[in-house]
């Protein structure tokens, strides 16, 4: 049986001050996560591996800021496998749904309008095709809060 493996590291949270007051904050909790694709039905693609990081993304909109958004991107330009992320269980803002991480920042949460501390879970999904072969990807995922 082939094993498809992905190791990814969530290490960076940043604030882009254009349109964001100094009272805005962003933090990622959790640390390193390993997803392993090891099961598949004969003749079919491997089953996706899913990991939900509870309360992993902490964010705060400043009191007088315009609506904010949070973007996500990876540093890995040519991954072997698809790594997806979705913000779930939001307490402020609108999730854009599941997105496949790329080296270009993509909106993860938009329309953050409530002031004060908020958090959400992050659901990571690893998907691969048999044709992808075997190997390991290492991602550094960057989350950024900025004006919407």
mmCIF file of N, CA, C and O in Angstrom, residues 82-146:
data_model
loop_
_atom_site.group_PDB
_atom_site.id
_atom_site.type_symbol
_atom_site.label_atom_id
_atom_site.label_comp_id
_atom_site.label_asym_id
_atom_site.label_seq_id
_atom_site.Cartn_x
_atom_site.Cartn_y
_atom_site.Cartn_z
ATOM 1 N N UNK A 82 -2.715 18.501 -2.555
ATOM 2 C CA UNK A 82 -3.543 19.666 -2.261
ATOM 3 C C UNK A 82 -3.791 19.782 -0.766
ATOM 4 O O UNK A 82 -4.304 18.847 -0.145
ATOM 5 N N UNK A 83 -3.443 20.930 -0.196
ATOM 6 C CA UNK A 83 -3.766 21.239 1.192
ATOM 7 C C UNK A 83 -4.833 22.320 1.178
ATOM 8 O O UNK A 83 -4.653 23.378 0.573
ATOM 9 N N UNK A 84 -5.953 22.026 1.827
ATOM 10 C CA UNK A 84 -7.069 22.964 1.874
ATOM 11 C C UNK A 84 -7.288 23.410 3.316
ATOM 12 O O UNK A 84 -6.971 22.683 4.252
ATOM 13 N N UNK A 85 -7.842 24.607 3.476
ATOM 14 C CA UNK A 85 -8.174 25.115 4.801
ATOM 15 C C UNK A 85 -9.547 25.767 4.729
ATOM 16 O O UNK A 85 -9.942 26.320 3.694
ATOM 17 N N UNK A 86 -10.271 25.669 5.844
ATOM 18 C CA UNK A 86 -11.579 26.317 5.958
ATOM 19 C C UNK A 86 -11.748 26.822 7.383
ATOM 20 O O UNK A 86 -11.421 26.115 8.336
ATOM 21 N N UNK A 87 -12.244 28.042 7.508
ATOM 22 C CA UNK A 87 -12.577 28.602 8.814
ATOM 23 C C UNK A 87 -13.995 28.162 9.163
ATOM 24 O O UNK A 87 -14.917 28.367 8.371
ATOM 25 N N UNK A 88 -14.151 27.533 10.327
ATOM 26 C CA UNK A 88 -15.481 27.067 10.751
ATOM 27 C C UNK A 88 -15.740 27.530 12.176
ATOM 28 O O UNK A 88 -14.824 27.809 12.930
ATOM 29 N N UNK A 89 -17.012 27.610 12.520
ATOM 30 C CA UNK A 89 -17.386 28.027 13.875
ATOM 31 C C UNK A 89 -17.029 29.473 14.170
ATOM 32 O O UNK A 89 -16.634 29.797 15.282
ATOM 33 N N UNK A 90 -17.182 30.352 13.183
ATOM 34 C CA UNK A 90 -16.821 31.757 13.351
ATOM 35 C C UNK A 90 -17.718 32.460 14.350
ATOM 36 O O UNK A 90 -18.908 32.171 14.435
ATOM 37 N N UNK A 91 -17.131 33.414 15.075
ATOM 38 C CA UNK A 91 -17.892 34.246 16.002
ATOM 39 C C UNK A 91 -18.038 35.666 15.472
ATOM 40 O O UNK A 91 -18.696 36.489 16.045
ATOM 41 N N UNK A 92 -17.392 35.938 14.356
ATOM 42 C CA UNK A 92 -17.550 37.198 13.632
ATOM 43 C C UNK A 92 -16.951 37.006 12.249
ATOM 44 O O UNK A 92 -15.922 36.358 12.099
ATOM 45 N N UNK A 93 -17.591 37.557 11.256
ATOM 46 C CA UNK A 93 -17.102 37.452 9.892
ATOM 47 C C UNK A 93 -17.815 36.363 9.118
ATOM 48 O O UNK A 93 -18.669 35.651 9.637
ATOM 49 N N UNK A 94 -17.460 36.264 7.842
ATOM 50 C CA UNK A 94 -18.073 35.288 6.939
ATOM 51 C C UNK A 94 -16.969 34.415 6.354
ATOM 52 O O UNK A 94 -16.020 34.930 5.745
ATOM 53 N N UNK A 95 -17.092 33.117 6.523
ATOM 54 C CA UNK A 95 -16.134 32.190 5.936
ATOM 55 C C UNK A 95 -16.343 32.150 4.427
ATOM 56 O O UNK A 95 -17.472 32.114 3.952
ATOM 57 N N UNK A 96 -15.247 32.135 3.678
ATOM 58 C CA UNK A 96 -15.344 32.026 2.225
ATOM 59 C C UNK A 96 -15.434 30.567 1.792
ATOM 60 O O UNK A 96 -15.494 30.279 0.603
ATOM 61 N N UNK A 97 -15.446 29.654 2.753
ATOM 62 C CA UNK A 97 -15.521 28.233 2.448
ATOM 63 C C UNK A 97 -14.134 27.631 2.325
ATOM 64 O O UNK A 97 -13.124 28.280 2.577
ATOM 65 N N UNK A 98 -14.095 26.397 1.906
ATOM 66 C CA UNK A 98 -12.826 25.684 1.794
ATOM 67 C C UNK A 98 -12.027 26.232 0.606
ATOM 68 O O UNK A 98 -12.557 26.410 -0.476
ATOM 69 N N UNK A 99 -10.752 26.506 0.845
ATOM 70 C CA UNK A 99 -9.906 26.972 -0.243
ATOM 71 C C UNK A 99 -8.633 26.142 -0.297
ATOM 72 O O UNK A 99 -8.134 25.670 0.721
ATOM 73 N N UNK A 100 -8.133 25.934 -1.504
ATOM 74 C CA UNK A 100 -6.865 25.237 -1.700
ATOM 75 C C UNK A 100 -5.757 26.258 -1.545
ATOM 76 O O UNK A 100 -5.727 27.274 -2.257
ATOM 77 N N UNK A 101 -4.850 26.018 -0.613
ATOM 78 C CA UNK A 101 -3.793 26.983 -0.337
ATOM 79 C C UNK A 101 -2.862 27.140 -1.529
ATOM 80 O O UNK A 101 -2.519 26.173 -2.208
ATOM 81 N N UNK A 102 -2.457 28.385 -1.776
ATOM 82 C CA UNK A 102 -1.547 28.736 -2.857
ATOM 83 C C UNK A 102 -0.577 29.787 -2.331
ATOM 84 O O UNK A 102 -0.721 30.278 -1.205
ATOM 85 N N UNK A 103 0.399 30.163 -3.145
ATOM 86 C CA UNK A 103 1.380 31.158 -2.714
ATOM 87 C C UNK A 103 0.847 32.584 -2.822
ATOM 88 O O UNK A 103 1.515 33.519 -2.404
ATOM 89 N N UNK A 104 -0.337 32.736 -3.341
ATOM 90 C CA UNK A 104 -1.019 34.031 -3.376
ATOM 91 C C UNK A 104 -2.055 34.045 -2.262
ATOM 92 O O UNK A 104 -2.806 33.088 -2.099
ATOM 93 N N UNK A 105 -2.099 35.124 -1.495
ATOM 94 C CA UNK A 105 -3.061 35.237 -0.396
ATOM 95 C C UNK A 105 -4.484 35.163 -0.928
ATOM 96 O O UNK A 105 -4.815 35.795 -1.930
ATOM 97 N N UNK A 106 -5.305 34.377 -0.231
ATOM 98 C CA UNK A 106 -6.718 34.230 -0.589
ATOM 99 C C UNK A 106 -7.564 34.560 0.639
ATOM 100 O O UNK A 106 -7.177 34.252 1.762
ATOM 101 N N UNK A 107 -8.727 35.153 0.394
ATOM 102 C CA UNK A 107 -9.621 35.481 1.502
ATOM 103 C C UNK A 107 -10.127 34.210 2.170
ATOM 104 O O UNK A 107 -10.679 33.330 1.508
ATOM 105 N N UNK A 108 -9.936 34.135 3.482
ATOM 106 C CA UNK A 108 -10.429 33.025 4.291
ATOM 107 C C UNK A 108 -11.682 33.452 5.054
ATOM 108 O O UNK A 108 -12.663 32.729 5.115
ATOM 109 N N UNK A 109 -11.630 34.647 5.634
ATOM 110 C CA UNK A 109 -12.759 35.233 6.368
ATOM 111 C C UNK A 109 -12.905 36.669 5.902
ATOM 112 O O UNK A 109 -11.920 37.405 5.843
ATOM 113 N N UNK A 110 -14.124 37.085 5.593
ATOM 114 C CA UNK A 110 -14.375 38.465 5.194
ATOM 115 C C UNK A 110 -15.437 39.061 6.114
ATOM 116 O O UNK A 110 -16.065 38.363 6.900
ATOM 117 N N UNK A 111 -15.618 40.368 5.995
ATOM 118 C CA UNK A 111 -16.683 41.082 6.699
ATOM 119 C C UNK A 111 -16.645 40.885 8.214
ATOM 120 O O UNK A 111 -17.674 40.648 8.847
ATOM 121 N N UNK A 112 -15.460 41.015 8.794
ATOM 122 C CA UNK A 112 -15.344 40.977 10.261
ATOM 123 C C UNK A 112 -15.745 42.356 10.760
ATOM 124 O O UNK A 112 -15.029 43.332 10.560
ATOM 125 N N UNK A 113 -16.910 42.437 11.371
ATOM 126 C CA UNK A 113 -17.443 43.736 11.786
ATOM 127 C C UNK A 113 -17.583 43.880 13.294
ATOM 128 O O UNK A 113 -17.657 44.994 13.790
ATOM 129 N N UNK A 114 -17.647 42.782 14.025
ATOM 130 C CA UNK A 114 -17.820 42.868 15.476
ATOM 131 C C UNK A 114 -16.486 43.158 16.144
ATOM 132 O O UNK A 114 -15.486 42.521 15.859
ATOM 133 N N UNK A 115 -16.500 44.138 17.059
ATOM 134 C CA UNK A 115 -15.275 44.449 17.779
ATOM 135 C C UNK A 115 -15.075 43.437 18.904
ATOM 136 O O UNK A 115 -16.001 42.727 19.303
ATOM 137 N N UNK A 116 -13.883 43.394 19.397
ATOM 138 C CA UNK A 116 -13.567 42.484 20.496
ATOM 139 C C UNK A 116 -12.950 41.183 20.002
ATOM 140 O O UNK A 116 -12.840 40.932 18.810
ATOM 141 N N UNK A 117 -12.529 40.372 20.963
ATOM 142 C CA UNK A 117 -11.830 39.122 20.660
ATOM 143 C C UNK A 117 -12.787 38.085 20.078
ATOM 144 O O UNK A 117 -13.897 37.902 20.574
ATOM 145 N N UNK A 118 -12.355 37.417 19.035
ATOM 146 C CA UNK A 118 -13.118 36.359 18.365
ATOM 147 C C UNK A 118 -12.183 35.207 18.060
ATOM 148 O O UNK A 118 -10.965 35.356 18.051
ATOM 149 N N UNK A 119 -12.764 34.068 17.743
ATOM 150 C CA UNK A 119 -11.944 32.918 17.368
ATOM 151 C C UNK A 119 -12.744 32.019 16.433
ATOM 152 O O UNK A 119 -13.953 32.163 16.294
ATOM 153 N N UNK A 120 -12.032 31.094 15.805
ATOM 154 C CA UNK A 120 -12.686 30.090 14.985
ATOM 155 C C UNK A 120 -11.801 28.855 14.906
ATOM 156 O O UNK A 120 -10.626 28.898 15.250
ATOM 157 N N UNK A 121 -12.402 27.764 14.474
ATOM 158 C CA UNK A 121 -11.661 26.536 14.234
ATOM 159 C C UNK A 121 -11.117 26.588 12.807
ATOM 160 O O UNK A 121 -11.679 27.250 11.935
ATOM 161 N N UNK A 122 -10.032 25.865 12.582
ATOM 162 C CA UNK A 122 -9.489 25.722 11.236
ATOM 163 C C UNK A 122 -9.545 24.250 10.857
ATOM 164 O O UNK A 122 -9.032 23.403 11.592
ATOM 165 N N UNK A 123 -10.196 23.964 9.728
ATOM 166 C CA UNK A 123 -10.251 22.584 9.246
ATOM 167 C C UNK A 123 -9.289 22.461 8.063
ATOM 168 O O UNK A 123 -9.439 23.129 7.052
ATOM 169 N N UNK A 124 -8.304 21.584 8.230
ATOM 170 C CA UNK A 124 -7.327 21.313 7.180
ATOM 171 C C UNK A 124 -7.688 19.987 6.518
ATOM 172 O O UNK A 124 -7.994 19.016 7.201
ATOM 173 N N UNK A 125 -7.624 19.958 5.202
ATOM 174 C CA UNK A 125 -7.901 18.736 4.445
ATOM 175 C C UNK A 125 -6.759 18.499 3.470
ATOM 176 O O UNK A 125 -6.375 19.401 2.721
ATOM 177 N N UNK A 126 -6.234 17.298 3.496
ATOM 178 C CA UNK A 126 -5.189 16.872 2.563
ATOM 179 C C UNK A 126 -5.814 15.936 1.558
ATOM 180 O O UNK A 126 -6.473 14.966 1.931
ATOM 181 N N UNK A 127 -5.632 16.249 0.274
ATOM 182 C CA UNK A 127 -6.150 15.402 -0.788
ATOM 183 C C UNK A 127 -5.034 15.086 -1.765
ATOM 184 O O UNK A 127 -4.167 15.927 -2.029
ATOM 185 N N UNK A 128 -5.060 13.858 -2.265
ATOM 186 C CA UNK A 128 -4.064 13.438 -3.250
ATOM 187 C C UNK A 128 -4.709 12.501 -4.246
ATOM 188 O O UNK A 128 -5.744 11.890 -3.977
ATOM 189 N N UNK A 129 -4.089 12.415 -5.392
ATOM 190 C CA UNK A 129 -4.474 11.467 -6.427
ATOM 191 C C UNK A 129 -3.405 10.376 -6.465
ATOM 192 O O UNK A 129 -2.248 10.636 -6.145
ATOM 193 N N UNK A 130 -3.775 9.186 -6.883
ATOM 194 C CA UNK A 130 -2.802 8.112 -7.004
ATOM 195 C C UNK A 130 -1.657 8.557 -7.915
ATOM 196 O O UNK A 130 -0.485 8.282 -7.646
ATOM 197 N N UNK A 131 -1.976 9.302 -8.952
ATOM 198 C CA UNK A 131 -0.959 9.770 -9.902
ATOM 199 C C UNK A 131 0.037 10.752 -9.282
ATOM 200 O O UNK A 131 1.095 11.009 -9.865
ATOM 201 N N UNK A 132 -0.276 11.295 -8.080
ATOM 202 C CA UNK A 132 0.646 12.211 -7.403
ATOM 203 C C UNK A 132 1.879 11.482 -6.881
ATOM 204 O O UNK A 132 2.889 12.107 -6.574
ATOM 205 N N UNK A 133 1.779 10.174 -6.730
ATOM 206 C CA UNK A 133 2.904 9.413 -6.194
ATOM 207 C C UNK A 133 2.991 9.544 -4.683
ATOM 208 O O UNK A 133 2.018 9.876 -4.013
ATOM 209 N N UNK A 134 4.173 9.283 -4.155
ATOM 210 C CA UNK A 134 4.379 9.368 -2.714
ATOM 211 C C UNK A 134 5.343 10.503 -2.415
ATOM 212 O O UNK A 134 6.094 10.946 -3.280
ATOM 213 N N UNK A 135 5.334 10.965 -1.203
ATOM 214 C CA UNK A 135 6.257 12.028 -0.825
ATOM 215 C C UNK A 135 5.751 12.814 0.351
ATOM 216 O O UNK A 135 4.758 12.453 0.983
ATOM 217 N N UNK A 136 6.436 13.887 0.635
ATOM 218 C CA UNK A 136 6.124 14.743 1.773
ATOM 219 C C UNK A 136 6.137 16.201 1.330
ATOM 220 O O UNK A 136 7.045 16.613 0.611
ATOM 221 N N UNK A 137 5.147 16.955 1.733
ATOM 222 C CA UNK A 137 5.116 18.399 1.538
ATOM 223 C C UNK A 137 5.255 19.062 2.898
ATOM 224 O O UNK A 137 4.681 18.579 3.882
ATOM 225 N N UNK A 138 5.966 20.153 2.960
ATOM 226 C CA UNK A 138 6.061 20.951 4.183
ATOM 227 C C UNK A 138 5.596 22.361 3.842
ATOM 228 O O UNK A 138 6.169 23.016 2.976
ATOM 229 N N UNK A 139 4.550 22.792 4.496
ATOM 230 C CA UNK A 139 3.975 24.118 4.259
ATOM 231 C C UNK A 139 4.207 25.004 5.477
ATOM 232 O O UNK A 139 4.067 24.552 6.611
ATOM 233 N N UNK A 140 4.500 26.260 5.239
ATOM 234 C CA UNK A 140 4.362 27.298 6.252
ATOM 235 C C UNK A 140 3.176 28.135 5.805
ATOM 236 O O UNK A 140 3.205 28.736 4.720
ATOM 237 N N UNK A 141 2.136 28.138 6.604
ATOM 238 C CA UNK A 141 0.908 28.858 6.252
ATOM 239 C C UNK A 141 0.908 30.202 6.973
ATOM 240 O O UNK A 141 1.126 30.262 8.175
ATOM 241 N N UNK A 142 0.661 31.259 6.213
ATOM 242 C CA UNK A 142 0.619 32.607 6.772
ATOM 243 C C UNK A 142 -0.819 33.106 6.757
ATOM 244 O O UNK A 142 -1.486 33.067 5.718
ATOM 245 N N UNK A 143 -1.267 33.592 7.924
ATOM 246 C CA UNK A 143 -2.586 34.222 8.043
ATOM 247 C C UNK A 143 -2.362 35.701 8.267
ATOM 248 O O UNK A 143 -1.501 36.098 9.072
ATOM 249 N N UNK A 144 -3.130 36.541 7.570
ATOM 250 C CA UNK A 144 -2.956 37.990 7.649
ATOM 251 C C UNK A 144 -4.307 38.644 7.868
ATOM 252 O O UNK A 144 -5.285 38.284 7.205
ATOM 253 N N UNK A 145 -4.369 39.625 8.787
ATOM 254 C CA UNK A 145 -5.589 40.413 8.975
ATOM 255 C C UNK A 145 -5.339 41.799 8.382
ATOM 256 O O UNK A 145 -4.284 42.388 8.573
ATOM 257 N N UNK A 146 -6.316 42.271 7.623
ATOM 258 C CA UNK A 146 -6.200 43.560 6.962
ATOM 259 C C UNK A 146 -7.601 44.128 6.725
ATOM 260 O O UNK A 146 -8.593 43.459 6.989
#
